Amino acid sequence: MTTVAKMTKRSSLHRQSLVRTEVRNTKGQISTRYIDAETFELWQFFVSQNYDYQVLTQQPCVWIPDEEQRRHDQVFSHAPLNSEVTKVAIECFDHDTQLTEHKIRFVPTDELDPILERLTKHFSKPQRYATTELQAGGAISLQNADYIAPSWSIPRGFAPVRSAILS
């Protein structure tokens, strides 16, 4: 497998609703995961049934690219949890099937190198070409989101979680 990794320089306004969760594996080690909010329940069922992991905590948050976070720093600096999280976009082209797979993962930035290595091994097969695009950002907590003005017009990816919290 050939892998190419690059850091994205373009500006993206795409926010992503996530669930920040702590997971205990079968060895008793605890790790932090950021899972797409729409698929969290399915992911939780899958890791508990297939890997015997325990999901210890669940906290709604939104991933915001660094460029946007800097523009709105006065608002987001009040968030109770603001973690550096890198968006990892993987595209794999399989020469045998002639299909391209697109995968997105959100990884704590301080754990990026070992996780990127595991993802690369996971997607490696003979006759497969993969590219990895990284985009720096942050996960902003939506729990006790008093810092969000209720009259804001919230772009895609933020409103569903905010409305669930405020209701």
PDB file of C-alpha atoms in Angstrom:
ATOM      1  CA  MET A   1       0.000   0.000   0.000  1.00  0.00           C
ATOM      2  CA  THR A   2       1.212   3.466  -0.805  1.00  0.00           C
ATOM      3  CA  THR A   3       0.249   6.125   1.720  1.00  0.00           C
ATOM      4  CA  VAL A   4       0.457   9.866   1.351  1.00  0.00           C
ATOM      5  CA  ALA A   5      -0.225  12.120   4.346  1.00  0.00           C
ATOM      6  CA  LYS A   6      -0.560  15.876   4.133  1.00  0.00           C
ATOM      7  CA  MET A   7      -1.844  18.681   6.308  1.00  0.00           C
ATOM      8  CA  THR A   8      -4.771  20.581   4.825  1.00  0.00           C
ATOM      9  CA  LYS A   9      -4.125  24.284   4.367  1.00  0.00           C
ATOM     10  CA  ARG A  10      -7.465  25.242   2.840  1.00  0.00           C
ATOM     11  CA  SER A  11     -10.079  26.882   4.978  1.00  0.00           C
ATOM     12  CA  SER A  12     -13.089  24.731   5.761  1.00  0.00           C
ATOM     13  CA  LEU A  13     -16.193  25.897   7.563  1.00  0.00           C
ATOM     14  CA  HIS A  14     -17.481  22.369   8.055  1.00  0.00           C
ATOM     15  CA  ARG A  15     -18.340  21.623  11.677  1.00  0.00           C
ATOM     16  CA  GLN A  16     -19.036  18.114  12.885  1.00  0.00           C
ATOM     17  CA  SER A  17     -21.256  17.012  15.779  1.00  0.00           C
ATOM     18  CA  LEU A  18     -19.356  14.478  17.867  1.00  0.00           C
ATOM     19  CA  VAL A  19     -19.603  12.578  21.106  1.00  0.00           C
ATOM     20  CA  ARG A  20     -16.500  12.676  23.276  1.00  0.00           C
ATOM     21  CA  THR A  21     -16.297   9.396  25.125  1.00  0.00           C
ATOM     22  CA  GLU A  22     -13.928   7.574  27.403  1.00  0.00           C
ATOM     23  CA  VAL A  23     -13.588   3.866  26.736  1.00  0.00           C
ATOM     24  CA  ARG A  24     -12.043   1.111  28.854  1.00  0.00           C
ATOM     25  CA  ASN A  25     -10.589  -1.793  26.863  1.00  0.00           C
ATOM     26  CA  THR A  26     -10.226  -5.394  28.058  1.00  0.00           C
ATOM     27  CA  LYS A  27      -6.776  -4.604  29.546  1.00  0.00           C
ATOM     28  CA  GLY A  28      -8.318  -1.877  31.704  1.00  0.00           C
ATOM     29  CA  GLN A  29      -6.722   0.970  29.709  1.00  0.00           C
ATOM     30  CA  ILE A  30      -8.843   4.090  29.282  1.00  0.00           C
ATOM     31  CA  SER A  31      -8.725   6.152  26.100  1.00  0.00           C
ATOM     32  CA  THR A  32     -10.629   9.136  24.739  1.00  0.00           C
ATOM     33  CA  ARG A  33     -12.531   8.774  21.468  1.00  0.00           C
ATOM     34  CA  TYR A  34     -14.420  11.269  19.328  1.00  0.00           C
ATOM     35  CA  ILE A  35     -17.290   9.596  17.462  1.00  0.00           C
ATOM     36  CA  ASP A  36     -19.726  11.046  14.921  1.00  0.00           C
ATOM     37  CA  ALA A  37     -22.886  11.861  16.903  1.00  0.00           C
ATOM     38  CA  GLU A  38     -25.148  10.318  14.251  1.00  0.00           C
ATOM     39  CA  THR A  39     -23.485   6.906  14.493  1.00  0.00           C
ATOM     40  CA  PHE A  40     -22.552   6.918  18.185  1.00  0.00           C
ATOM     41  CA  GLU A  41     -25.178   4.393  19.347  1.00  0.00           C
ATOM     42  CA  LEU A  42     -24.227   1.956  16.591  1.00  0.00           C
ATOM     43  CA  TRP A  43     -20.516   2.442  17.363  1.00  0.00           C
ATOM     44  CA  GLN A  44     -21.180   1.918  21.087  1.00  0.00           C
ATOM     45  CA  PHE A  45     -23.040  -1.336  20.413  1.00  0.00           C
ATOM     46  CA  PHE A  46     -20.306  -2.518  18.037  1.00  0.00           C
ATOM     47  CA  VAL A  47     -17.350  -1.910  20.398  1.00  0.00           C
ATOM     48  CA  SER A  48     -19.150  -3.373  23.396  1.00  0.00           C
ATOM     49  CA  GLN A  49     -20.272  -6.517  21.537  1.00  0.00           C
ATOM     50  CA  ASN A  50     -17.214  -7.155  19.338  1.00  0.00           C
ATOM     51  CA  TYR A  51     -14.363  -5.880  21.517  1.00  0.00           C
ATOM     52  CA  ASP A  52     -15.904  -6.036  25.014  1.00  0.00           C
ATOM     53  CA  TYR A  53     -15.107  -2.342  25.594  1.00  0.00           C
ATOM     54  CA  GLN A  54     -16.910  -0.331  28.261  1.00  0.00           C
ATOM     55  CA  VAL A  55     -18.105   3.161  27.350  1.00  0.00           C
ATOM     56  CA  LEU A  56     -17.570   5.152  30.552  1.00  0.00           C
ATOM     57  CA  THR A  57     -18.608   8.694  29.622  1.00  0.00           C
ATOM     58  CA  GLN A  58     -20.516  10.494  26.878  1.00  0.00           C
ATOM     59  CA  GLN A  59     -20.285  14.203  26.252  1.00  0.00           C
ATOM     60  CA  PRO A  60     -21.709  16.095  23.253  1.00  0.00           C
ATOM     61  CA  CYS A  61     -19.248  18.329  21.445  1.00  0.00           C
ATOM     62  CA  VAL A  62     -18.627  19.846  18.064  1.00  0.00           C
ATOM     63  CA  TRP A  63     -15.424  19.702  16.027  1.00  0.00           C
ATOM     64  CA  ILE A  64     -14.446  23.058  14.583  1.00  0.00           C
ATOM     65  CA  PRO A  65     -11.521  23.705  12.206  1.00  0.00           C
ATOM     66  CA  ASP A  66      -8.696  25.809  13.667  1.00  0.00           C
ATOM     67  CA  GLU A  67      -9.357  28.716  11.277  1.00  0.00           C
ATOM     68  CA  GLU A  68     -12.948  29.086  12.451  1.00  0.00           C
ATOM     69  CA  GLN A  69     -12.043  28.572  16.094  1.00  0.00           C
ATOM     70  CA  ARG A  70      -9.533  31.442  15.893  1.00  0.00           C
ATOM     71  CA  ARG A  71     -12.150  33.738  14.312  1.00  0.00           C
ATOM     72  CA  HIS A  72     -14.604  33.045  17.143  1.00  0.00           C
ATOM     73  CA  ASP A  73     -12.112  32.647  19.974  1.00  0.00           C
ATOM     74  CA  GLN A  74     -13.971  35.038  22.279  1.00  0.00           C
ATOM     75  CA  VAL A  75     -16.962  32.688  22.258  1.00  0.00           C
ATOM     76  CA  PHE A  76     -15.197  29.310  22.281  1.00  0.00           C
ATOM     77  CA  SER A  77     -12.681  30.287  24.963  1.00  0.00           C
ATOM     78  CA  HIS A  78     -15.574  30.064  27.461  1.00  0.00           C
ATOM     79  CA  ALA A  79     -16.286  26.403  26.655  1.00  0.00           C
ATOM     80  CA  PRO A  80     -15.675  24.097  29.632  1.00  0.00           C
ATOM     81  CA  LEU A  81     -13.807  21.606  27.410  1.00  0.00           C
ATOM     82  CA  ASN A  82     -11.753  22.656  24.434  1.00  0.00           C
ATOM     83  CA  SER A  83      -9.488  19.862  23.170  1.00  0.00           C
ATOM     84  CA  GLU A  84      -7.161  19.755  20.173  1.00  0.00           C
ATOM     85  CA  VAL A  85      -8.566  17.170  17.773  1.00  0.00           C
ATOM     86  CA  THR A  86      -7.344  16.408  14.249  1.00  0.00           C
ATOM     87  CA  LYS A  87      -9.714  15.376  11.478  1.00  0.00           C
ATOM     88  CA  VAL A  88      -8.227  12.459   9.523  1.00  0.00           C
ATOM     89  CA  ALA A  89      -9.732  11.909   6.073  1.00  0.00           C
ATOM     90  CA  ILE A  90      -8.626   8.661   4.412  1.00  0.00           C
ATOM     91  CA  GLU A  91      -9.327   7.743   0.819  1.00  0.00           C
ATOM     92  CA  CYS A  92      -8.381   4.257  -0.383  1.00  0.00           C
ATOM     93  CA  PHE A  93      -8.524   3.151  -3.995  1.00  0.00           C
ATOM     94  CA  ASP A  94      -8.570  -0.614  -4.503  1.00  0.00           C
ATOM     95  CA  HIS A  95      -7.235  -1.649  -7.929  1.00  0.00           C
ATOM     96  CA  ASP A  96      -8.919  -5.070  -7.706  1.00  0.00           C
ATOM     97  CA  THR A  97     -12.450  -3.779  -7.080  1.00  0.00           C
ATOM     98  CA  GLN A  98     -11.967  -0.375  -8.742  1.00  0.00           C
ATOM     99  CA  LEU A  99     -13.720   1.224  -5.747  1.00  0.00           C
ATOM    100  CA  THR A 100     -12.723   4.126  -3.537  1.00  0.00           C
ATOM    101  CA  GLU A 101     -13.505   4.131   0.188  1.00  0.00           C
ATOM    102  CA  HIS A 102     -13.813   7.381   2.129  1.00  0.00           C
ATOM    103  CA  LYS A 103     -13.330   7.325   5.898  1.00  0.00           C
ATOM    104  CA  ILE A 104     -13.288  10.184   8.418  1.00  0.00           C
ATOM    105  CA  ARG A 105     -11.894   9.846  11.933  1.00  0.00           C
ATOM    106  CA  PHE A 106     -11.427  12.440  14.681  1.00  0.00           C
ATOM    107  CA  VAL A 107      -8.305  11.850  16.761  1.00  0.00           C
ATOM    108  CA  PRO A 108      -6.886  13.631  19.824  1.00  0.00           C
ATOM    109  CA  THR A 109      -3.947  15.544  18.341  1.00  0.00           C
ATOM    110  CA  ASP A 110      -1.507  14.355  20.992  1.00  0.00           C
ATOM    111  CA  GLU A 111      -2.268  10.725  19.986  1.00  0.00           C
ATOM    112  CA  LEU A 112      -2.180  11.318  16.221  1.00  0.00           C
ATOM    113  CA  ASP A 113       1.058   9.507  15.279  1.00  0.00           C
ATOM    114  CA  PRO A 114       0.301   6.065  16.785  1.00  0.00           C
ATOM    115  CA  ILE A 115      -3.344   6.165  15.687  1.00  0.00           C
ATOM    116  CA  LEU A 116      -2.408   7.229  12.154  1.00  0.00           C
ATOM    117  CA  GLU A 117      -0.012   4.277  12.022  1.00  0.00           C
ATOM    118  CA  ARG A 118      -2.799   1.889  13.163  1.00  0.00           C
ATOM    119  CA  LEU A 119      -5.249   3.324  10.623  1.00  0.00           C
ATOM    120  CA  THR A 120      -2.671   2.927   7.860  1.00  0.00           C
ATOM    121  CA  LYS A 121      -2.143  -0.746   8.780  1.00  0.00           C
ATOM    122  CA  HIS A 122      -5.908  -1.280   9.035  1.00  0.00           C
ATOM    123  CA  PHE A 123      -6.551  -0.023   5.517  1.00  0.00           C
ATOM    124  CA  SER A 124      -3.492  -1.642   3.928  1.00  0.00           C
ATOM    125  CA  LYS A 125      -3.927  -4.387   1.364  1.00  0.00           C
ATOM    126  CA  PRO A 126      -1.971  -5.361  -1.721  1.00  0.00           C
ATOM    127  CA  GLN A 127      -2.997  -3.326  -4.759  1.00  0.00           C
ATOM    128  CA  ARG A 128      -4.348  -0.465  -2.681  1.00  0.00           C
ATOM    129  CA  TYR A 129      -3.457   3.223  -2.831  1.00  0.00           C
ATOM    130  CA  ALA A 130      -4.376   5.460   0.098  1.00  0.00           C
ATOM    131  CA  THR A 131      -4.165   9.167   0.804  1.00  0.00           C
ATOM    132  CA  THR A 132      -4.518  10.694   4.210  1.00  0.00           C
ATOM    133  CA  GLU A 133      -5.481  14.319   4.699  1.00  0.00           C
ATOM    134  CA  LEU A 134      -5.159  15.933   8.121  1.00  0.00           C
ATOM    135  CA  GLN A 135      -6.992  19.020   9.301  1.00  0.00           C
ATOM    136  CA  ALA A 136      -6.263  20.628  12.662  1.00  0.00           C
ATOM    137  CA  GLY A 137      -9.197  21.625  14.801  1.00  0.00           C
ATOM    138  CA  GLY A 138     -10.728  21.468  18.221  1.00  0.00           C
ATOM    139  CA  ALA A 139     -13.567  19.718  19.990  1.00  0.00           C
ATOM    140  CA  ILE A 140     -15.701  22.209  21.869  1.00  0.00           C
ATOM    141  CA  SER A 141     -17.947  20.938  24.648  1.00  0.00           C
ATOM    142  CA  LEU A 142     -21.665  21.527  24.335  1.00  0.00           C
ATOM    143  CA  GLN A 143     -22.421  20.362  27.854  1.00  0.00           C
ATOM    144  CA  ASN A 144     -23.616  23.316  29.960  1.00  0.00           C
ATOM    145  CA  ALA A 145     -23.346  25.419  26.812  1.00  0.00           C
ATOM    146  CA  ASP A 146     -24.230  28.728  28.497  1.00  0.00           C
ATOM    147  CA  TYR A 147     -21.717  30.459  26.250  1.00  0.00           C
ATOM    148  CA  ILE A 148     -23.950  29.856  23.189  1.00  0.00           C
ATOM    149  CA  ALA A 149     -26.371  32.691  22.542  1.00  0.00           C
ATOM    150  CA  PRO A 150     -29.879  31.215  22.010  1.00  0.00           C
ATOM    151  CA  SER A 151     -30.612  33.629  19.143  1.00  0.00           C
ATOM    152  CA  TRP A 152     -27.559  32.634  17.057  1.00  0.00           C
ATOM    153  CA  SER A 153     -28.022  31.314  13.575  1.00  0.00           C
ATOM    154  CA  ILE A 154     -25.962  28.141  13.854  1.00  0.00           C
ATOM    155  CA  PRO A 155     -24.445  26.541  10.698  1.00  0.00           C
ATOM    156  CA  ARG A 156     -24.769  22.865   9.775  1.00  0.00           C
ATOM    157  CA  GLY A 157     -23.272  20.423  12.259  1.00  0.00           C
ATOM    158  CA  PHE A 158     -23.862  22.556  15.353  1.00  0.00           C
ATOM    159  CA  ALA A 159     -27.608  23.137  15.546  1.00  0.00           C
ATOM    160  CA  PRO A 160     -28.838  19.534  16.088  1.00  0.00           C
ATOM    161  CA  VAL A 161     -26.668  19.014  19.147  1.00  0.00           C
ATOM    162  CA  ARG A 162     -27.366  22.503  20.534  1.00  0.00           C
ATOM    163  CA  SER A 163     -31.120  22.115  20.158  1.00  0.00           C
ATOM    164  CA  ALA A 164     -30.973  18.718  21.878  1.00  0.00           C
ATOM    165  CA  ILE A 165     -29.085  20.228  24.801  1.00  0.00           C
ATOM    166  CA  LEU A 166     -31.252  23.315  25.146  1.00  0.00           C
ATOM    167  CA  SER A 167     -34.531  21.379  25.000  1.00  0.00           C
TER     168      SER A 167
END
